[in-house]
mmCIF file of C-alpha atoms in Angstrom:
data_model
loop_
_atom_site.group_PDB
_atom_site.id
_atom_site.type_symbol
_atom_site.label_atom_id
_atom_site.label_comp_id
_atom_site.label_asym_id
_atom_site.label_seq_id
_atom_site.Cartn_x
_atom_site.Cartn_y
_atom_site.Cartn_z
ATOM 1 C CA UNK A 1 46.186 64.618 32.562
ATOM 2 C CA UNK A 2 50.051 63.549 33.853
ATOM 3 C CA UNK A 3 52.958 65.930 33.076
ATOM 4 C CA UNK A 4 55.272 64.725 30.529
ATOM 5 C CA UNK A 5 58.308 62.879 30.787
ATOM 6 C CA UNK A 6 61.120 64.730 29.705
ATOM 7 C CA UNK A 7 63.464 62.869 27.692
ATOM 8 C CA UNK A 8 66.752 64.633 25.965
ATOM 9 C CA UNK A 9 64.924 68.166 26.939
ATOM 10 C CA UNK A 10 66.753 70.526 24.620
ATOM 11 C CA UNK A 11 65.596 73.691 22.243
ATOM 12 C CA UNK A 12 65.258 77.190 21.634
ATOM 13 C CA UNK A 13 63.531 80.224 22.765
ATOM 14 C CA UNK A 14 64.195 83.292 21.902
ATOM 15 C CA UNK A 15 65.799 85.809 24.884
ATOM 16 C CA UNK A 16 65.864 89.095 24.277
ATOM 17 C CA UNK A 17 68.119 91.158 25.533
ATOM 18 C CA UNK A 18 67.971 94.614 26.913
ATOM 19 C CA UNK A 19 70.124 95.988 24.644
ATOM 20 C CA UNK A 20 71.398 94.681 21.196
ATOM 21 C CA UNK A 21 74.825 96.502 21.840
ATOM 22 C CA UNK A 22 74.384 98.556 25.175
ATOM 23 C CA UNK A 23 75.495 97.771 29.381
ATOM 24 C CA UNK A 24 71.738 97.228 31.152
ATOM 25 C CA UNK A 25 72.706 94.240 33.288
ATOM 26 C CA UNK A 26 69.661 91.828 33.669
ATOM 27 C CA UNK A 27 68.036 93.541 37.405
ATOM 28 C CA UNK A 28 64.913 90.905 38.423
ATOM 29 C CA UNK A 29 64.428 87.476 38.482
ATOM 30 C CA UNK A 30 63.100 86.016 34.957
ATOM 31 C CA UNK A 31 61.067 82.957 35.240
ATOM 32 C CA UNK A 32 62.772 80.887 32.198
ATOM 33 C CA UNK A 33 61.318 77.037 32.434
ATOM 34 C CA UNK A 34 59.744 74.531 33.790
ATOM 35 C CA UNK A 35 59.570 70.695 33.289
ATOM 36 C CA UNK A 36 58.324 68.189 35.155
ATOM 37 C CA UNK A 37 60.422 65.327 34.971
ATOM 38 C CA UNK A 38 57.627 62.534 36.669
ATOM 39 C CA UNK A 39 55.363 60.604 34.510
ATOM 40 C CA UNK A 40 54.346 59.372 38.405
ATOM 41 C CA UNK A 41 51.525 61.650 40.786
ATOM 42 C CA UNK A 42 51.265 61.805 44.065
ATOM 43 C CA UNK A 43 47.983 62.524 45.712
ATOM 44 C CA UNK A 44 46.542 65.286 48.428
ATOM 45 C CA UNK A 45 47.258 65.598 51.766
ATOM 46 C CA UNK A 46 49.151 62.243 51.150
ATOM 47 C CA UNK A 47 53.199 61.664 53.102
ATOM 48 C CA UNK A 48 54.447 62.892 50.169
ATOM 49 C CA UNK A 49 52.957 65.924 49.461
ATOM 50 C CA UNK A 50 53.752 66.718 52.820
ATOM 51 C CA UNK A 51 57.063 65.639 52.705
ATOM 52 C CA UNK A 52 57.260 67.984 49.681
ATOM 53 C CA UNK A 53 56.424 70.991 51.546
ATOM 54 C CA UNK A 54 58.146 69.306 53.908
ATOM 55 C CA UNK A 55 61.242 70.055 51.602
ATOM 56 C CA UNK A 56 60.834 72.788 50.174
ATOM 57 C CA UNK A 57 60.300 74.794 53.309
ATOM 58 C CA UNK A 58 64.257 73.572 53.968
ATOM 59 C CA UNK A 59 65.238 74.735 51.213
ATOM 60 C CA UNK A 60 63.263 77.966 51.276
ATOM 61 C CA UNK A 61 65.475 78.345 54.890
ATOM 62 C CA UNK A 62 68.873 76.763 54.039
ATOM 63 C CA UNK A 63 69.209 78.341 50.731
ATOM 64 C CA UNK A 64 69.646 82.167 51.342
ATOM 65 C CA UNK A 65 73.351 82.013 53.508
ATOM 66 C CA UNK A 66 74.795 80.540 51.217
ATOM 67 C CA UNK A 67 72.908 80.069 47.970
ATOM 68 C CA UNK A 68 72.587 76.322 47.749
ATOM 69 C CA UNK A 69 71.094 73.831 49.904
ATOM 70 C CA UNK A 70 69.923 69.785 49.684
ATOM 71 C CA UNK A 71 67.197 68.530 51.895
ATOM 72 C CA UNK A 72 65.716 64.538 51.693
ATOM 73 C CA UNK A 73 62.536 64.101 53.622
ATOM 74 C CA UNK A 74 60.286 60.642 54.595
ATOM 75 C CA UNK A 75 62.323 57.199 55.234
ATOM 76 C CA UNK A 76 60.133 55.516 52.885
ATOM 77 C CA UNK A 77 61.097 54.670 49.481
ATOM 78 C CA UNK A 78 57.964 55.414 47.470
ATOM 79 C CA UNK A 79 56.984 58.330 49.754
ATOM 80 C CA UNK A 80 61.140 60.281 50.060
ATOM 81 C CA UNK A 81 61.726 63.854 49.407
ATOM 82 C CA UNK A 82 64.988 64.686 47.817
ATOM 83 C CA UNK A 83 65.088 68.600 46.462
ATOM 84 C CA UNK A 84 68.085 70.611 45.970
ATOM 85 C CA UNK A 85 67.609 75.183 45.573
ATOM 86 C CA UNK A 86 70.269 76.912 44.238
ATOM 87 C CA UNK A 87 70.668 80.281 43.512
ATOM 88 C CA UNK A 88 73.629 82.826 41.058
ATOM 89 C CA UNK A 89 76.454 83.384 42.602
ATOM 90 C CA UNK A 90 76.607 86.746 43.278
ATOM 91 C CA UNK A 91 72.463 87.094 44.007
ATOM 92 C CA UNK A 92 72.243 88.280 47.870
ATOM 93 C CA UNK A 93 70.829 86.365 49.972
ATOM 94 C CA UNK A 94 66.880 88.170 50.312
ATOM 95 C CA UNK A 95 66.439 87.782 46.515
ATOM 96 C CA UNK A 96 67.607 84.151 46.589
ATOM 97 C CA UNK A 97 65.651 82.947 49.219
ATOM 98 C CA UNK A 98 62.321 85.251 47.215
ATOM 99 C CA UNK A 99 63.614 83.179 44.129
ATOM 100 C CA UNK A 100 63.183 79.811 45.999
ATOM 101 C CA UNK A 101 59.416 80.944 47.466
ATOM 102 C CA UNK A 102 59.193 81.716 44.253
ATOM 103 C CA UNK A 103 59.821 78.398 42.839
ATOM 104 C CA UNK A 104 58.120 76.967 45.492
ATOM 105 C CA UNK A 105 55.429 78.386 44.647
ATOM 106 C CA UNK A 106 55.329 77.820 40.597
ATOM 107 C CA UNK A 107 55.841 74.448 40.646
ATOM 108 C CA UNK A 108 52.479 73.654 42.460
ATOM 109 C CA UNK A 109 50.654 75.194 39.603
ATOM 110 C CA UNK A 110 52.847 74.535 37.154
ATOM 111 C CA UNK A 111 53.868 70.739 37.340
ATOM 112 C CA UNK A 112 50.326 70.017 39.515
ATOM 113 C CA UNK A 113 51.084 66.565 42.021
ATOM 114 C CA UNK A 114 54.015 65.929 39.968
ATOM 115 C CA UNK A 115 55.969 63.581 41.987
ATOM 116 C CA UNK A 116 59.360 65.140 40.320
ATOM 117 C CA UNK A 117 60.011 68.628 38.577
ATOM 118 C CA UNK A 118 62.021 71.682 38.273
ATOM 119 C CA UNK A 119 62.270 74.596 37.406
ATOM 120 C CA UNK A 120 64.695 77.933 36.271
ATOM 121 C CA UNK A 121 64.948 82.043 37.103
ATOM 122 C CA UNK A 122 67.727 83.779 36.600
ATOM 123 C CA UNK A 123 68.494 84.270 39.529
ATOM 124 C CA UNK A 124 67.785 80.466 41.041
ATOM 125 C CA UNK A 125 66.946 76.889 40.201
ATOM 126 C CA UNK A 126 64.499 74.620 41.837
ATOM 127 C CA UNK A 127 64.262 70.641 42.154
ATOM 128 C CA UNK A 128 63.109 67.635 43.672
ATOM 129 C CA UNK A 129 61.977 64.404 42.237
ATOM 130 C CA UNK A 130 61.237 61.229 44.801
ATOM 131 C CA UNK A 131 64.452 60.334 43.052
ATOM 132 C CA UNK A 132 67.809 60.023 44.556
ATOM 133 C CA UNK A 133 70.034 62.319 42.022
ATOM 134 C CA UNK A 134 72.318 64.283 44.475
ATOM 135 C CA UNK A 135 75.715 64.464 42.798
ATOM 136 C CA UNK A 136 75.011 62.752 39.990
ATOM 137 C CA UNK A 137 74.889 65.137 36.677
ATOM 138 C CA UNK A 138 71.761 65.351 34.857
ATOM 139 C CA UNK A 139 71.523 65.496 31.275
ATOM 140 C CA UNK A 140 67.745 64.936 30.884
ATOM 141 C CA UNK A 141 66.648 68.355 31.585
ATOM 142 C CA UNK A 142 68.410 70.494 29.822
ATOM 143 C CA UNK A 143 67.387 72.963 26.904
ATOM 144 C CA UNK A 144 68.985 76.456 25.557
ATOM 145 C CA UNK A 145 67.416 79.789 24.949
ATOM 146 C CA UNK A 146 69.413 82.483 22.238
ATOM 147 C CA UNK A 147 69.287 86.145 21.868
ATOM 148 C CA UNK A 148 67.091 86.791 19.016
ATOM 149 C CA UNK A 149 70.219 89.101 16.725
ATOM 150 C CA UNK A 150 73.458 87.438 14.839
ATOM 151 C CA UNK A 151 76.452 88.871 14.170
ATOM 152 C CA UNK A 152 76.604 90.182 10.687
ATOM 153 C CA UNK A 153 80.583 88.818 10.130
ATOM 154 C CA UNK A 154 83.223 87.359 11.553
ATOM 155 C CA UNK A 155 80.755 84.696 12.943
ATOM 156 C CA UNK A 156 83.793 81.981 13.115
ATOM 157 C CA UNK A 157 85.623 84.785 14.784
ATOM 158 C CA UNK A 158 82.590 85.782 17.052
ATOM 159 C CA UNK A 159 81.925 82.174 18.413
ATOM 160 C CA UNK A 160 85.609 81.232 18.911
ATOM 161 C CA UNK A 161 85.935 83.884 21.213
ATOM 162 C CA UNK A 162 82.760 82.299 23.248
ATOM 163 C CA UNK A 163 84.312 78.965 23.116
ATOM 164 C CA UNK A 164 87.334 80.460 24.517
ATOM 165 C CA UNK A 165 86.079 82.717 27.168
ATOM 166 C CA UNK A 166 83.573 80.213 28.533
ATOM 167 C CA UNK A 167 86.061 76.833 28.364
ATOM 168 C CA UNK A 168 88.598 79.721 30.278
ATOM 169 C CA UNK A 169 85.898 79.795 33.038
ATOM 170 C CA UNK A 170 85.018 76.014 33.455
ATOM 171 C CA UNK A 171 88.930 75.417 33.663
ATOM 172 C CA UNK A 172 88.635 78.238 37.178
ATOM 173 C CA UNK A 173 85.343 76.952 38.217
ATOM 174 C CA UNK A 174 86.686 74.307 40.355
ATOM 175 C CA UNK A 175 88.974 76.734 42.338
ATOM 176 C CA UNK A 176 85.329 78.260 43.455
ATOM 177 C CA UNK A 177 83.560 77.135 46.745
ATOM 178 C CA UNK A 178 80.363 78.150 44.969
ATOM 179 C CA UNK A 179 81.314 76.256 41.628
ATOM 180 C CA UNK A 180 80.580 79.666 40.168
ATOM 181 C CA UNK A 181 82.856 82.226 37.835
ATOM 182 C CA UNK A 182 82.439 85.241 35.967
ATOM 183 C CA UNK A 183 85.072 86.220 33.567
ATOM 184 C CA UNK A 184 85.155 88.414 30.266
ATOM 185 C CA UNK A 185 87.456 89.229 27.477
ATOM 186 C CA UNK A 186 87.985 91.723 24.328
ATOM 187 C CA UNK A 187 86.888 90.712 20.910
ATOM 188 C CA UNK A 188 89.616 92.787 19.000
ATOM 189 C CA UNK A 189 87.454 92.631 15.553
ATOM 190 C CA UNK A 190 83.981 93.373 17.462
ATOM 191 C CA UNK A 191 85.296 96.040 19.076
ATOM 192 C CA UNK A 192 82.799 94.881 22.073
ATOM 193 C CA UNK A 193 83.436 92.878 25.308
ATOM 194 C CA UNK A 194 82.290 89.562 25.370
ATOM 195 C CA UNK A 195 81.273 88.584 29.577
ATOM 196 C CA UNK A 196 80.674 85.048 30.752
ATOM 197 C CA UNK A 197 79.468 83.183 33.267
ATOM 198 C CA UNK A 198 79.658 79.710 34.842
ATOM 199 C CA UNK A 199 77.759 77.538 37.219
ATOM 200 C CA UNK A 200 77.379 74.261 38.754
ATOM 201 C CA UNK A 201 74.561 72.568 41.034
ATOM 202 C CA UNK A 202 77.016 72.105 44.237
ATOM 203 C CA UNK A 203 75.802 68.148 44.668
ATOM 204 C CA UNK A 204 78.369 67.346 42.027
ATOM 205 C CA UNK A 205 82.005 67.084 42.422
ATOM 206 C CA UNK A 206 84.681 69.802 40.584
ATOM 207 C CA UNK A 207 85.038 66.604 38.342
ATOM 208 C CA UNK A 208 81.728 66.335 37.222
ATOM 209 C CA UNK A 209 81.340 69.938 37.384
ATOM 210 C CA UNK A 210 83.609 70.424 34.655
ATOM 211 C CA UNK A 211 82.113 67.334 32.906
ATOM 212 C CA UNK A 212 78.963 69.274 32.949
ATOM 213 C CA UNK A 213 79.936 72.465 31.878
ATOM 214 C CA UNK A 214 81.623 71.052 29.114
ATOM 215 C CA UNK A 215 79.333 68.708 27.818
ATOM 216 C CA UNK A 216 76.806 72.576 28.216
ATOM 217 C CA UNK A 217 80.077 74.353 26.246
ATOM 218 C CA UNK A 218 80.062 71.369 23.728
ATOM 219 C CA UNK A 219 76.519 72.569 22.142
ATOM 220 C CA UNK A 220 77.620 76.032 20.884
ATOM 221 C CA UNK A 221 77.299 75.087 17.397
ATOM 222 C CA UNK A 222 74.109 73.914 17.805
ATOM 223 C CA UNK A 223 72.193 76.127 19.799
ATOM 224 C CA UNK A 224 74.010 79.264 19.532
ATOM 225 C CA UNK A 225 75.919 79.439 16.139
ATOM 226 C CA UNK A 226 76.653 83.135 15.611
ATOM 227 C CA UNK A 227 74.713 84.626 18.360
ATOM 228 C CA UNK A 228 74.983 87.537 20.177
ATOM 229 C CA UNK A 229 74.130 86.034 23.429
ATOM 230 C CA UNK A 230 72.933 82.686 25.226
ATOM 231 C CA UNK A 231 72.597 80.551 27.421
ATOM 232 C CA UNK A 232 72.184 76.672 27.985
ATOM 233 C CA UNK A 233 70.700 75.325 30.782
ATOM 234 C CA UNK A 234 69.967 71.590 33.226
ATOM 235 C CA UNK A 235 69.885 70.124 35.782
ATOM 236 C CA UNK A 236 73.123 69.979 37.395
ATOM 237 C CA UNK A 237 74.909 73.022 35.243
ATOM 238 C CA UNK A 238 74.558 76.061 33.489
ATOM 239 C CA UNK A 239 76.498 78.752 31.053
ATOM 240 C CA UNK A 240 75.658 82.029 29.375
ATOM 241 C CA UNK A 241 77.281 85.030 27.071
ATOM 242 C CA UNK A 242 76.619 88.128 26.167
ATOM 243 C CA UNK A 243 77.894 91.003 25.080
ATOM 244 C CA UNK A 244 76.586 93.245 28.175
ATOM 245 C CA UNK A 245 77.624 92.483 31.296
ATOM 246 C CA UNK A 246 75.699 89.828 33.209
ATOM 247 C CA UNK A 247 76.373 90.777 36.853
ATOM 248 C CA UNK A 248 76.672 93.773 38.850
ATOM 249 C CA UNK A 249 80.369 92.475 39.400
ATOM 250 C CA UNK A 250 81.140 92.526 35.417
ATOM 251 C CA UNK A 251 79.687 96.613 35.289
#
């Protein structure tokens, strides 16, 4: 059966945190989601299959040093493969490579013979398509993950603090070469520290990155109202917030 085409793909999954209010760090690159984004299939041993394998190899080779790479393989529009690999801004080259390689292997299994697909892990994301998508905000392939627990009181205050932190990070992201920013703030009403992360794919301009993130943060009330942790993840950008450090530099 052919993979279904993603339209505006937004749904909530339950993300169990290591500790509801603890200081644990997520240390492995957990699988988050995948989407088969094309109605069209290619055939095994075809030119498209060869180009896809070359694109995967190029991304696995070029992404780890800087955390990002894009590839376009093939001159024929019918068989050209466009792909990108993006690793979280703090991830080491070795972990980045492992994540990208795992992603290529998983996509071959999860979206067999699909001309377009995307996959996300904690450490990286991988996307490819027959269509040229570089520099364009991907609003079609998006999903949310939320913590199973909600705050028990002062929900409005908590939501405002989350929005405030993420909005601050969005404003700072343009000043970073990786389009990646982390930050934190104290929530006095809860006597807890709130941690946040925002990141864009580096094929986007700074203006497009901020637009992508602002739109994602604008979905907070729908996805994450009162939740002690959550994220919106898409093909072009993502954000996350938690009541524990998300990356090592926040410890």
